[in-house]
Short mmCIF file of C-alpha atoms in Angstrom, two decimals:
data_model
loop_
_atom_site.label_atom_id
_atom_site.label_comp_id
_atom_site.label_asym_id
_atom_site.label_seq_id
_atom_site.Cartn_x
_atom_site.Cartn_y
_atom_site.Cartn_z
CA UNK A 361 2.23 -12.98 8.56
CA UNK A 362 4.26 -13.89 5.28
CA UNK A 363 2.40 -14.49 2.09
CA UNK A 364 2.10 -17.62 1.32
CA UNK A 365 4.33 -19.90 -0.62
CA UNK A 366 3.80 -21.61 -3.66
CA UNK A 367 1.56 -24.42 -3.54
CA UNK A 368 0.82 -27.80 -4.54
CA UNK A 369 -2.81 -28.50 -5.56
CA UNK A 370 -3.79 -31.59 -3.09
CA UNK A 371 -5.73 -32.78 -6.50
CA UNK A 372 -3.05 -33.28 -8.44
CA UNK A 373 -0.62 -36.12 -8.32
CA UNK A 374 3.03 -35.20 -7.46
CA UNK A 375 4.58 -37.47 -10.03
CA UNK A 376 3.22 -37.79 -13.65
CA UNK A 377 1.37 -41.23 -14.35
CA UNK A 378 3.61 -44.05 -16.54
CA UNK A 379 2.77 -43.54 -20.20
CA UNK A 380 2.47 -47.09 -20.85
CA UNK A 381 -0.10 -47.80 -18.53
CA UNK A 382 -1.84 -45.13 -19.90
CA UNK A 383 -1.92 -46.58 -23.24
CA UNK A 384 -2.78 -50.13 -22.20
CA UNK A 385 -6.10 -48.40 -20.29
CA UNK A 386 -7.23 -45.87 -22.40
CA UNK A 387 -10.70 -46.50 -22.79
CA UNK A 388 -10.91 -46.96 -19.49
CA UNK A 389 -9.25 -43.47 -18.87
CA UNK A 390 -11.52 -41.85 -21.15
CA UNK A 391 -14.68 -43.29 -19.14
CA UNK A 392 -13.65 -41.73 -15.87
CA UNK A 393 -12.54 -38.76 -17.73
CA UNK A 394 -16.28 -38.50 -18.57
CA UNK A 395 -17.17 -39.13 -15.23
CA UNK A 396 -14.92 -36.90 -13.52
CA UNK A 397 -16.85 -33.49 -15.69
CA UNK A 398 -19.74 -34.84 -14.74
CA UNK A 399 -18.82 -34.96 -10.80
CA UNK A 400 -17.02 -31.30 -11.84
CA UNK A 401 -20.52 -29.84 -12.62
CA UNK A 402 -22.54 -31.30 -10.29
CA UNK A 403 -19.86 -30.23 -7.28
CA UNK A 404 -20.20 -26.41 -8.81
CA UNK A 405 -23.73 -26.53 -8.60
CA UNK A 406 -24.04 -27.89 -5.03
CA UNK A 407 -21.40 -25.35 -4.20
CA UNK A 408 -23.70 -23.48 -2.15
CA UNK A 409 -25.24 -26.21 -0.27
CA UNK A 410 -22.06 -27.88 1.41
CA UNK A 411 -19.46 -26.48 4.01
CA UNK A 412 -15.80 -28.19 4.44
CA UNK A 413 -15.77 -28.79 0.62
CA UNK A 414 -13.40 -26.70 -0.85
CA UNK A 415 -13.59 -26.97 -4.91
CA UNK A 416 -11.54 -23.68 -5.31
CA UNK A 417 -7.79 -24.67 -7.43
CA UNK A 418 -10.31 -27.26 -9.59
CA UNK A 419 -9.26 -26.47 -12.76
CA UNK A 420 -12.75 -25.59 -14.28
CA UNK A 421 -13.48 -23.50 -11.24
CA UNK A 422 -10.53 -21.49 -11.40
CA UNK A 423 -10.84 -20.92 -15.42
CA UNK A 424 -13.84 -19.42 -14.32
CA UNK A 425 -12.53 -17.37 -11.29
CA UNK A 426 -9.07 -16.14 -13.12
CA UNK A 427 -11.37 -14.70 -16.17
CA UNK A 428 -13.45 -12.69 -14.06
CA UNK A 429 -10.26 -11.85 -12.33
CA UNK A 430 -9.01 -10.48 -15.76
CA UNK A 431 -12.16 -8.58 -16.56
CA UNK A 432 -12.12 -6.87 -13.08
CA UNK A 433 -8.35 -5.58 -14.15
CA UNK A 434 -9.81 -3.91 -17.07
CA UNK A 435 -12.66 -2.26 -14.82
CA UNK A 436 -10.18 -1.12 -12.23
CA UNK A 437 -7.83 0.38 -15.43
CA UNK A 438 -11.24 2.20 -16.20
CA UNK A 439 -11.89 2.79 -12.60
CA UNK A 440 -7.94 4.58 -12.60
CA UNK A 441 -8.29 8.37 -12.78
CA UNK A 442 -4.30 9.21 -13.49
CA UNK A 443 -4.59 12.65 -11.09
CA UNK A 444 -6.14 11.55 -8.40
CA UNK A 445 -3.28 11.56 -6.07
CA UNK A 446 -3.35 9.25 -2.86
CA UNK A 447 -3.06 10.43 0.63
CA UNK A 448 -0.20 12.08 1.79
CA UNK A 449 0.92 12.14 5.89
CA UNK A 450 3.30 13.80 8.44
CA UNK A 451 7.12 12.65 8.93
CA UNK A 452 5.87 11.90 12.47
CA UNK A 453 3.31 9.02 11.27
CA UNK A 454 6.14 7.50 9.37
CA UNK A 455 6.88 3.75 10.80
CA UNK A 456 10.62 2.69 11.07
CA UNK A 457 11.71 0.51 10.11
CA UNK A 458 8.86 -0.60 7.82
CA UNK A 459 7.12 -4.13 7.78
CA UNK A 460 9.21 -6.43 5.90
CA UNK A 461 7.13 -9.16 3.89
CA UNK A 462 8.01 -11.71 1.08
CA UNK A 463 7.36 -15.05 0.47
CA UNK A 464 10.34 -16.04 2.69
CA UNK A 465 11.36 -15.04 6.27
CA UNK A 466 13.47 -12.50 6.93
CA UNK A 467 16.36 -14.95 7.68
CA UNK A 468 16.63 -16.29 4.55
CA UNK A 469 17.03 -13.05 2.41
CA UNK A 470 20.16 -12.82 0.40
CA UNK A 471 21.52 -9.39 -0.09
CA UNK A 472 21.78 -8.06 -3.39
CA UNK A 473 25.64 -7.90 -4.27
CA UNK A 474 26.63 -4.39 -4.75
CA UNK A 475 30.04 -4.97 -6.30
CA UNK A 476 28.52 -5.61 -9.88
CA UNK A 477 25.20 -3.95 -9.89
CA UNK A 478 23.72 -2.20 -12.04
CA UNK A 479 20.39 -1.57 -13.47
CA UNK A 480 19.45 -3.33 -16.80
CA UNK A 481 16.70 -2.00 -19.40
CA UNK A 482 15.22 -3.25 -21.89
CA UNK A 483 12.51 -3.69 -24.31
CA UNK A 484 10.55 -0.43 -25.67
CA UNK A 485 13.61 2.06 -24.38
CA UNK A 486 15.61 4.34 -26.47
CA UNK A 487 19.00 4.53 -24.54
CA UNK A 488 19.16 0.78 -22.42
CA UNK A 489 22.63 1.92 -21.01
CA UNK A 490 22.73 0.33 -17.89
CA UNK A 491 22.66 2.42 -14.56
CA UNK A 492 25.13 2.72 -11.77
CA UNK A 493 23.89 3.55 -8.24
CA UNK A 494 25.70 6.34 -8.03
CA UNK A 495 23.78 7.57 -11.53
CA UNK A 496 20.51 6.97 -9.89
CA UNK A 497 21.56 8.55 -6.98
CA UNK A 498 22.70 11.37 -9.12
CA UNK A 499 18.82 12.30 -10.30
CA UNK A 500 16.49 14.61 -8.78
CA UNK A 501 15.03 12.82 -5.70
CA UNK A 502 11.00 12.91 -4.80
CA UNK A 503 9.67 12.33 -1.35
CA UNK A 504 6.55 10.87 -0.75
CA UNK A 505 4.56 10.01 2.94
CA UNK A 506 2.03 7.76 1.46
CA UNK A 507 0.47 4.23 2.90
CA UNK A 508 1.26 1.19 2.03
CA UNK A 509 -1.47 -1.15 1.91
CA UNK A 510 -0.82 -5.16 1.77
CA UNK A 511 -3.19 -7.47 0.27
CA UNK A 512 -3.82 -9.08 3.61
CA UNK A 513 -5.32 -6.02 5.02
CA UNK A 514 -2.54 -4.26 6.72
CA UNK A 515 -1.29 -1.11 6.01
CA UNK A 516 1.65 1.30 7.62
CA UNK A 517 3.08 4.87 6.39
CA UNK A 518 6.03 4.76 4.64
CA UNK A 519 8.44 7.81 3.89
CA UNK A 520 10.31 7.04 0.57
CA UNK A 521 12.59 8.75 -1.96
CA UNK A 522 14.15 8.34 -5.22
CA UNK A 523 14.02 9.51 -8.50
CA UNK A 524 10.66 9.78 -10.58
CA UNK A 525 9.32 6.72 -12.68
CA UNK A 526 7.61 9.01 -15.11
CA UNK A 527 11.00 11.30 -15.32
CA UNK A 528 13.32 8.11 -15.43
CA UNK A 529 11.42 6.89 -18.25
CA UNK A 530 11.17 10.08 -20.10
CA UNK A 531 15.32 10.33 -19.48
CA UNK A 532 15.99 7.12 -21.12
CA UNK A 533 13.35 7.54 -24.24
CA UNK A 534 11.01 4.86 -22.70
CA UNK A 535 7.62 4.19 -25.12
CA UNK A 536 5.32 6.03 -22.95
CA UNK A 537 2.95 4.67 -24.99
CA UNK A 538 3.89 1.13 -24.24
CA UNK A 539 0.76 -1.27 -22.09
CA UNK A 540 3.22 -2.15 -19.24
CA UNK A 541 6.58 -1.40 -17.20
CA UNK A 542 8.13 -5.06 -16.05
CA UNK A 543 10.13 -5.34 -13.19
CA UNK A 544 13.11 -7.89 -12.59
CA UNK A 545 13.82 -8.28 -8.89
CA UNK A 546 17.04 -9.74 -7.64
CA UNK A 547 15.43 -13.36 -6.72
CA UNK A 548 14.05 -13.99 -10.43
CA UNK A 549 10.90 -12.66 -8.65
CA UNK A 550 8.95 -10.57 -11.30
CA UNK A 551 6.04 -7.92 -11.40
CA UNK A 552 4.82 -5.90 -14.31
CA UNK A 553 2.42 -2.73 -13.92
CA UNK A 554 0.05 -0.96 -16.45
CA UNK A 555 2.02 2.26 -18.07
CA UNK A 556 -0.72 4.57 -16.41
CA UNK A 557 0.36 3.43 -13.10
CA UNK A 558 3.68 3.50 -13.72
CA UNK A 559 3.34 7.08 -15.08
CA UNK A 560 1.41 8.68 -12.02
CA UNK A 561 2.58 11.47 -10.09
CA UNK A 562 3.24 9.38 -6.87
CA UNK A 563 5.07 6.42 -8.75
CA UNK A 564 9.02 6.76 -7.74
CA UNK A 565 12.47 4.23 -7.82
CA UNK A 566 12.99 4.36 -4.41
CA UNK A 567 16.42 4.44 -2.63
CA UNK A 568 16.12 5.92 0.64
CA UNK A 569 13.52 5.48 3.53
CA UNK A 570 13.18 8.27 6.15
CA UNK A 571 15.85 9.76 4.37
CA UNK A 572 18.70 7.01 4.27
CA UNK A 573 19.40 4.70 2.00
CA UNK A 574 17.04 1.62 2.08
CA UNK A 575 18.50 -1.30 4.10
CA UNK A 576 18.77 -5.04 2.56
CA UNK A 577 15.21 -6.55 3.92
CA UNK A 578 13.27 -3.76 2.11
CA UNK A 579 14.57 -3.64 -1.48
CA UNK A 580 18.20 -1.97 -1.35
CA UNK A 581 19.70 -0.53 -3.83
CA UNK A 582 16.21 0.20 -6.05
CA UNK A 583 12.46 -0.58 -5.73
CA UNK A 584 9.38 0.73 -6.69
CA UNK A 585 7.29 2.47 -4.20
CA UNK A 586 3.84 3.37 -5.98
CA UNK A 587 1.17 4.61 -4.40
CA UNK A 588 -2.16 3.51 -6.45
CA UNK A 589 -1.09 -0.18 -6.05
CA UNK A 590 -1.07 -3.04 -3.66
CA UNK A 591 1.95 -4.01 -1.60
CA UNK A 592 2.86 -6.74 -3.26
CA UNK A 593 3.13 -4.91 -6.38
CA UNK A 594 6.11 -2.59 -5.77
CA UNK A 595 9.00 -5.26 -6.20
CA UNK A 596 12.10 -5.00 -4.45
CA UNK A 597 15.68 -5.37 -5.03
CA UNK A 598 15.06 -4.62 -8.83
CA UNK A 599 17.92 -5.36 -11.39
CA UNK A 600 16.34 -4.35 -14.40
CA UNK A 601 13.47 -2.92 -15.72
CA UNK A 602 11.31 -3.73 -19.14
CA UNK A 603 8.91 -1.73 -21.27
CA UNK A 604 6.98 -4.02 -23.54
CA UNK A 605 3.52 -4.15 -24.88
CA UNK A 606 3.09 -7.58 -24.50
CA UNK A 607 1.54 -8.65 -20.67
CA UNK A 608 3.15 -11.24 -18.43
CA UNK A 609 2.02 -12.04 -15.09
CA UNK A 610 4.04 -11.41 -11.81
CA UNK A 611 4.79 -14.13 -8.66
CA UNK A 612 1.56 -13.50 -7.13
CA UNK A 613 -0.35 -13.22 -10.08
CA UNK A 614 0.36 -16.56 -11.12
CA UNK A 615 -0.34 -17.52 -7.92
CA UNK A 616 -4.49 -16.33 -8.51
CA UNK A 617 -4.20 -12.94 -7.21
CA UNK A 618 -5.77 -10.03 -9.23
CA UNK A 619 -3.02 -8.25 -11.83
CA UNK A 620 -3.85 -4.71 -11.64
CA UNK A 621 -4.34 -4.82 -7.77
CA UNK A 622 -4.85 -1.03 -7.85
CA UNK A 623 -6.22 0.94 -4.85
CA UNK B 2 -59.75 -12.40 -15.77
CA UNK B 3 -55.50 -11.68 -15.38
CA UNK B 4 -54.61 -13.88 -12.90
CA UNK B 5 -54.11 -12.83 -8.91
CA UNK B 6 -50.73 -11.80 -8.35
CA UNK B 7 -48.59 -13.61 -5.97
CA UNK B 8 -47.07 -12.28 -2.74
CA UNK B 9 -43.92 -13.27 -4.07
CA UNK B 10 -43.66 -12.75 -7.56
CA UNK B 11 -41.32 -14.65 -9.86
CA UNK B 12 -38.55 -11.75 -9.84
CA UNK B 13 -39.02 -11.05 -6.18
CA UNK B 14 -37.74 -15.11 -5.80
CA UNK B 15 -35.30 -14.72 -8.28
CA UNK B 16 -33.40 -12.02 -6.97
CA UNK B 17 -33.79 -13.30 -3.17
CA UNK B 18 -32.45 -16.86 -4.26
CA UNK B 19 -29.64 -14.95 -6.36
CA UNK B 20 -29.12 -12.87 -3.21
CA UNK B 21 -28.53 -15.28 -0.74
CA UNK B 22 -26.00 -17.65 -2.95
CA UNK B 23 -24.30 -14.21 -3.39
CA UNK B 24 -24.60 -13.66 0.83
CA UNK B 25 -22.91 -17.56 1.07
CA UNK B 26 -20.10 -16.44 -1.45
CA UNK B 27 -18.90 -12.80 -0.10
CA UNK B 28 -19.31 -14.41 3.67
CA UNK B 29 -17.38 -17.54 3.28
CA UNK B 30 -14.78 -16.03 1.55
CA UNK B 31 -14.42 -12.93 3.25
CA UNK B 32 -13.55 -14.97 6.74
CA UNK B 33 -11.17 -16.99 4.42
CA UNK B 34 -9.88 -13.36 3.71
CA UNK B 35 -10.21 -11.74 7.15
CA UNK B 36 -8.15 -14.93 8.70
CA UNK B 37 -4.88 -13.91 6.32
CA UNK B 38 -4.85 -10.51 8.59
CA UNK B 39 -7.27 -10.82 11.29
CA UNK B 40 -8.77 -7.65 13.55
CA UNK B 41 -8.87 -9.30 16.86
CA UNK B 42 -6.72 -12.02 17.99
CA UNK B 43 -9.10 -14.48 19.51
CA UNK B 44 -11.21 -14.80 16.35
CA UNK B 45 -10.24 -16.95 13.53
CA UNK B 46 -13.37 -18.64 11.06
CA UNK B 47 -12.25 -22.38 10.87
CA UNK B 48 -11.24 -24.21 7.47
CA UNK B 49 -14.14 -25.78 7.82
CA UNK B 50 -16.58 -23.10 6.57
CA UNK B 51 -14.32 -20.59 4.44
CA UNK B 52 -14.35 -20.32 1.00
CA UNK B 53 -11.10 -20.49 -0.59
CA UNK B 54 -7.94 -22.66 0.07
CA UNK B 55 -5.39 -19.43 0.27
CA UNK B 56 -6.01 -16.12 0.69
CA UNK B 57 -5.39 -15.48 -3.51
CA UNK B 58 -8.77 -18.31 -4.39
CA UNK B 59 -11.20 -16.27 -1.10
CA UNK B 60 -10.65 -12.96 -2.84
CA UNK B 61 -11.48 -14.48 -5.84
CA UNK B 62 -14.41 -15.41 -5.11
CA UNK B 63 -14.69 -12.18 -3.18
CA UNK B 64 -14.53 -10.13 -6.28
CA UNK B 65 -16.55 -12.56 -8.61
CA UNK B 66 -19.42 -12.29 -5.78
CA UNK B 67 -19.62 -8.22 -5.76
CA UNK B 68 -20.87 -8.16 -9.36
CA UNK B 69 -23.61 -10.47 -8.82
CA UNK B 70 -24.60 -9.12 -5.62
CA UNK B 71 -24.08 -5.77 -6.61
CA UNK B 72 -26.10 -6.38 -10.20
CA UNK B 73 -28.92 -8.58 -8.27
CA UNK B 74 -29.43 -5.56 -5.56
CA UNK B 75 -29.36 -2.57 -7.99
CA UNK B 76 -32.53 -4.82 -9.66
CA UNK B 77 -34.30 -5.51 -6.69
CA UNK B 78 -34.03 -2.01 -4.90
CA UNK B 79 -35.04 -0.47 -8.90
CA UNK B 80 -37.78 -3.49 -8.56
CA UNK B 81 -38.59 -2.61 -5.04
CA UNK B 82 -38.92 1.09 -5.36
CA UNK B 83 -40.63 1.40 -8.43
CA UNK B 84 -43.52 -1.50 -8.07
CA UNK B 85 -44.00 0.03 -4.76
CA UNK B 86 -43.30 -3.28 -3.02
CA UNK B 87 -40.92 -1.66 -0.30
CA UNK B 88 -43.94 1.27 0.28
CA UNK B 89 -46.51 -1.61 0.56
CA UNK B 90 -44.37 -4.29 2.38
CA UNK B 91 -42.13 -2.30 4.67
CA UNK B 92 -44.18 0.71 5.80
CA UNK B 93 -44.73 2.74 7.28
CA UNK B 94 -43.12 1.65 10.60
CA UNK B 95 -44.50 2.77 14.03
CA UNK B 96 -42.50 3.11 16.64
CA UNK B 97 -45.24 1.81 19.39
CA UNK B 98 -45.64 -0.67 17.44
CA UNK B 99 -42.64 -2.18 17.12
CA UNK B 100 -41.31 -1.99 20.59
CA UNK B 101 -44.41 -4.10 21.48
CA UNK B 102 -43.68 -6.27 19.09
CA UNK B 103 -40.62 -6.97 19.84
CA UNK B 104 -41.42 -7.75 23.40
CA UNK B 105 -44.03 -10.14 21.69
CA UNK B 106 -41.42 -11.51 20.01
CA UNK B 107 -38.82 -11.94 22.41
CA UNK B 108 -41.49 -14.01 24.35
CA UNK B 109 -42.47 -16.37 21.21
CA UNK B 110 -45.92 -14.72 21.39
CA UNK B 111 -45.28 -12.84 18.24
CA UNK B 112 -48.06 -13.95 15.72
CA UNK B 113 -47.79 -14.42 11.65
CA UNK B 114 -50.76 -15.55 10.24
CA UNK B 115 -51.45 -13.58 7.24
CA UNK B 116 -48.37 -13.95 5.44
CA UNK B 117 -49.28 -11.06 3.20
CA UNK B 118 -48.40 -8.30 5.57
CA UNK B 119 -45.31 -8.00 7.68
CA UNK B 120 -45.32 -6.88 11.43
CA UNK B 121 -42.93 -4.09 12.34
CA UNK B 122 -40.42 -6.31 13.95
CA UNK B 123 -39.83 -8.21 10.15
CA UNK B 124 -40.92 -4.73 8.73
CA UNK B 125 -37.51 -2.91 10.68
CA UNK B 126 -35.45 -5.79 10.00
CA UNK B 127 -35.92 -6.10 6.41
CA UNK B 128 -35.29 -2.26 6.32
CA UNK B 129 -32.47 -2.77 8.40
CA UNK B 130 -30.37 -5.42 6.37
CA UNK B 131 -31.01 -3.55 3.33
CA UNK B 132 -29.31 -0.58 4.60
CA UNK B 133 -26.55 -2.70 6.17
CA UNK B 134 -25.73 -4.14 2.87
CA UNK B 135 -25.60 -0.69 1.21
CA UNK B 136 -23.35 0.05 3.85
CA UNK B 137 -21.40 -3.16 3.29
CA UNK B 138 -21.14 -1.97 -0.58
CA UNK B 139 -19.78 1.68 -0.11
CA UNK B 140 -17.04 0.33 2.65
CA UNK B 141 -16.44 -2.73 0.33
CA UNK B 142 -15.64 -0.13 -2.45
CA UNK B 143 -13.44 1.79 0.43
CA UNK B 144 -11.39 -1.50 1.54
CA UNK B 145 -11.26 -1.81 -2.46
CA UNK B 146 -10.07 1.87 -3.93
CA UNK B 147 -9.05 3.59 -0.83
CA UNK B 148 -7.04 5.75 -2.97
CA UNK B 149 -9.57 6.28 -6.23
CA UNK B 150 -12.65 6.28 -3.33
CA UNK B 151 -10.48 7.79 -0.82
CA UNK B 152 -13.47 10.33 0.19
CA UNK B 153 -15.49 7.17 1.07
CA UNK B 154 -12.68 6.22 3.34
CA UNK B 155 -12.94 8.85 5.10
CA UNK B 156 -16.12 7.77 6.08
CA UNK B 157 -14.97 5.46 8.09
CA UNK B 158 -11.75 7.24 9.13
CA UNK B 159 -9.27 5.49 8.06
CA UNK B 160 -8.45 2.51 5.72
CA UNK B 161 -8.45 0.21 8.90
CA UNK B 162 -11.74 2.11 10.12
CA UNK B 163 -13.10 0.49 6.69
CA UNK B 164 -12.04 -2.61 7.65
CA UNK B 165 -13.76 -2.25 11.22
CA UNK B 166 -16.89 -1.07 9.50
CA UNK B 167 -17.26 -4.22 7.07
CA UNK B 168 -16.52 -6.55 9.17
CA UNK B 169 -19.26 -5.41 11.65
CA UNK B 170 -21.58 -5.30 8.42
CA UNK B 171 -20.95 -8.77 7.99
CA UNK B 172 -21.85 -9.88 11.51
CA UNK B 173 -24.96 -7.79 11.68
CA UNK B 174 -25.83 -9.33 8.15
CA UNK B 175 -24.88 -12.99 9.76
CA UNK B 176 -26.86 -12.62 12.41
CA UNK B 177 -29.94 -11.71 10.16
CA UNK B 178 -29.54 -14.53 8.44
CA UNK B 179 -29.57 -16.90 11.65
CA UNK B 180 -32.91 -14.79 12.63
CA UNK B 181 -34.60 -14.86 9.29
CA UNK B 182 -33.69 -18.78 8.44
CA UNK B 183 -34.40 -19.63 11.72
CA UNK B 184 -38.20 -17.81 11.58
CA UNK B 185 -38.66 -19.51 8.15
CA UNK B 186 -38.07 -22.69 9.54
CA UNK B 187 -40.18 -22.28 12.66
CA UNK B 188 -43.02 -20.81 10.10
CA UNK B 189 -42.34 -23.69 6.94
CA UNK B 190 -45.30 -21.52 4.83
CA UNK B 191 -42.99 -18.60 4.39
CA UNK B 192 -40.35 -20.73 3.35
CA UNK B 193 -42.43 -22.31 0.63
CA UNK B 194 -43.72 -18.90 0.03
CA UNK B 195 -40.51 -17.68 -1.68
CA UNK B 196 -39.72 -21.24 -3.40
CA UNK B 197 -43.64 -21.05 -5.08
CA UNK B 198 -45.02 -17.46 -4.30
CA UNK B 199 -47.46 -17.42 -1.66
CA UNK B 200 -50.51 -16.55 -1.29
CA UNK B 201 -52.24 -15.01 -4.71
CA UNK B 202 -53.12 -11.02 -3.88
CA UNK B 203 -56.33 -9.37 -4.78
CA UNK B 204 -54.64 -6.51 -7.29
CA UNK B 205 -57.30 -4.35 -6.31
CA UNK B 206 -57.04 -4.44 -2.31
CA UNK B 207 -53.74 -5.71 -2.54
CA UNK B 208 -54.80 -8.57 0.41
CA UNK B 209 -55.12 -12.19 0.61
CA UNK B 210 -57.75 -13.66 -1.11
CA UNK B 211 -59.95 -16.80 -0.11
CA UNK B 212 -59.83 -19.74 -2.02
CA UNK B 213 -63.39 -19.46 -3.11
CA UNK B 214 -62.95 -15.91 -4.63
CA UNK B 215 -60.09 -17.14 -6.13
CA UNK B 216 -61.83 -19.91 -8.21
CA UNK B 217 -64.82 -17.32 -9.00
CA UNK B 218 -64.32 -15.44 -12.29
#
């Protein structure tokens, strides 16, 4: 099942109101403004007490839901022990091809163009020469058997290879020290990890799966295939990569799922 | 004179009203959550009564609902353990007992009149729910950090095994809630027990005490 697609909340209008109607009723506005908090905190309250009403993309209630969202990403970077090394399985487990998922069928992906690709860095990075595939192929390759576990609850073992995140970064002079690692996928789609993710053992640019290159549905020429996160947090199809201290928040994050997403 | 305690002191209520929003919370939104990848095929929870418009606002909820539940039932099991309510309340638990009980019970002849002291039927089921939500906890925390918690996974096999194990956890705990809010209903007193406290205990012999001893200094 594909995650879902961007939504419109059924409690907004579609098209913004005319301004000067607005003016001509303002006090009028401002009395059902007063109103509608008043409705807002009495719904929150009887939360509890009624099925079939669904008060969740209100925008008081999700305030509330997205800030305790942030404070469980800072317990789960707490929770993070940057050793701990995730499962590891047999070739024989390995499922091919693997599951594809986006927020788009399969039918509707768009190749990445090979002819002009290359891979784009920027931010906190000493040497942002851009990289040729045949570069990245170039680099010392690391396997890893691991699962990958989706959001939704389904998981599947992957076999992936490619060159180290931690090495990569170290190659190009990369601000270890830096809060995050952004990726740019090839469909303006966007994800950013925490640097101690991005630095564990088991984090790697992937290029192959069961030892060939990756095909178009699952993120050819580059991804990331990490181990201590979420599905939806190893973009594919990347085109350039970002080390900055300053946080922005992926597709699905601003979509209300958790940021870290660690497992 | 300090005055009687109540069956059902102020923090016992507290923390079982706290409880059971948290219960509505993690159960509502975790079929809005289990219906995005479901275990078996024939079983989706209808709109109607998840929590959660997509997937993303369910586990938000899901994960705002852990703390309190998890804070509210490290209190009461501290709370429970260390006034000795558990010791006095929920044991011990005979065996005999409770099968005959039970067979009471399953023929409505199962009686309740001193609401101060539990029969081993409630006494096992109490026990029992308890343990099921610990349970519920550590393969929450598995389903959450199989990789940080991966020795907990193991547990239950495998990630999916997790899975398996909490959603069972929830249906035992849902069907101890259709039992226990069904008995309060057929028994109103207990109901209003745990809205006002109950019956007022004699400290001493820790058992219900008449009206006119209560008045008498």
């Amino acid at each position: 099942m594909p995650l879902r697609r961007p939504f419109t909340s059924l409690f907004r209008p579609q098209r913004g109101p005319d301004q000067t109607v607005l003016a001509e009723h303002r006090d009028l506005i401002e009395t059902i403004g007063r109103r509608k908090l008043l409705r807002g905190t009495l719904s929150l309250g009887a939360l509890t007490m009624l099925t079939g009403c669904n008060v969740s993309d209100r925008d008081a209630v999700q305030t509330v839901l997205r800030a305790v969202s942030g404070f469980n990403d800072g317990v789960q970077a707490l929770l993070f022990d940057p050793n701990k090394l995730a499962p590891t399985y047999a070739a024989s487990q390995v499922v091919k091809p693997p599951r594809f998922n986006a927020y788009y069928e399969i039918e509707d992906l768009k190749p990445v163009d090979i002819g002009g690709w290359k891979l784009e860095l920027s931010g906190l990075i000493a040497d942002k020469r851009p990289w040729s595939l045949e570069r990245i192929y170039a680099l010392p390759e690391q396997e890893e058997i691991i699962k990958h576990i989706c959001v939704e609850g389904w998981d599947y073992i992957g076999q992936w290879s490619g060159p180290n995140l931690r090495d990569f970064l170290t190659r190009v002079g990369a601000d270890l020290s830096a809060k995050y690692v952004v990726f740019h996928g090839n469909d303006d789609y966007m994800e950013s990890i925490d640097m101690p993710s991005a630095l564990h053992p088991q984090t790697i640019l992937a290029t192959k799966y069961a030892g060939e290159p990756i095909t178009d549905p699952f993120g050819f020429p580059l991804r990331l295939r990490t181990a201590v996160k979420l599905g939806f947090k190893n973009p594919k199809w990347i085109r350039a990569i970002e080390v900055t201290n300053s946080y922005s928040p992926g597709f699905w994050e601003k979509q209300g799922f958790n940021w870290f997403s660690g497992l | 004179m300090k005055p009687l305690k109540f069956m059902h002191p102020l923090t016992v209520r507290l923390m079982h009203w706290t409880n059971a929003a948290a219960m509505i919370i993690m159960i509502m939104s975790g079929w809005k959550i289990y219906n995005d990848e479901v275990l078996f095929g024939f079983l989706h929870f209808p709109e109607e009564i998840v929590l959660g418009i997509w997937a993303q606002h369910a586990l938000q909820w899901h994960f705002l609902g852990m703390w309190i539940l998890v804070l509210n039932g490290i209190a009461y099991l501290t709370y429970g353990i260390l006034s000795g309510r558990f010791r006095r309340l929920f044991f011990p638990i005979s065996p005999r007992e409770l099968v005959r009980e039970a067979v009471a019970a399953l023929r409505f002849r199962l009686e309740h009149a001193d609401l101060t002291h539990y029969n081993a039927v409630q006494k096992s089921l109490y026990v029992g729910v308890i343990l099921v939500v610990v349970l519920q906890v550590v393969s929450g925390l598995a389903i959450w950090k199989p990789v940080q918690f991966s020795f907990l996974v193991s547990l239950f096999y495998d990630f999916q095994g997790a899975r398996l194990a909490h959603f069972a956890g929830m249906t035992a705990i849902v069907l101890f809630v259709l039992i226990h809010v069904s008995l309060a209903i057929l028994v109103p007193r207990t109901l209003l027990g745990m809205l006002t406290g109950g019956p007022r205990l004699d400290a001493g012999r820790e058992t219900p005490v008449t009206p006119s001893q209560a008045s008498n200094p």
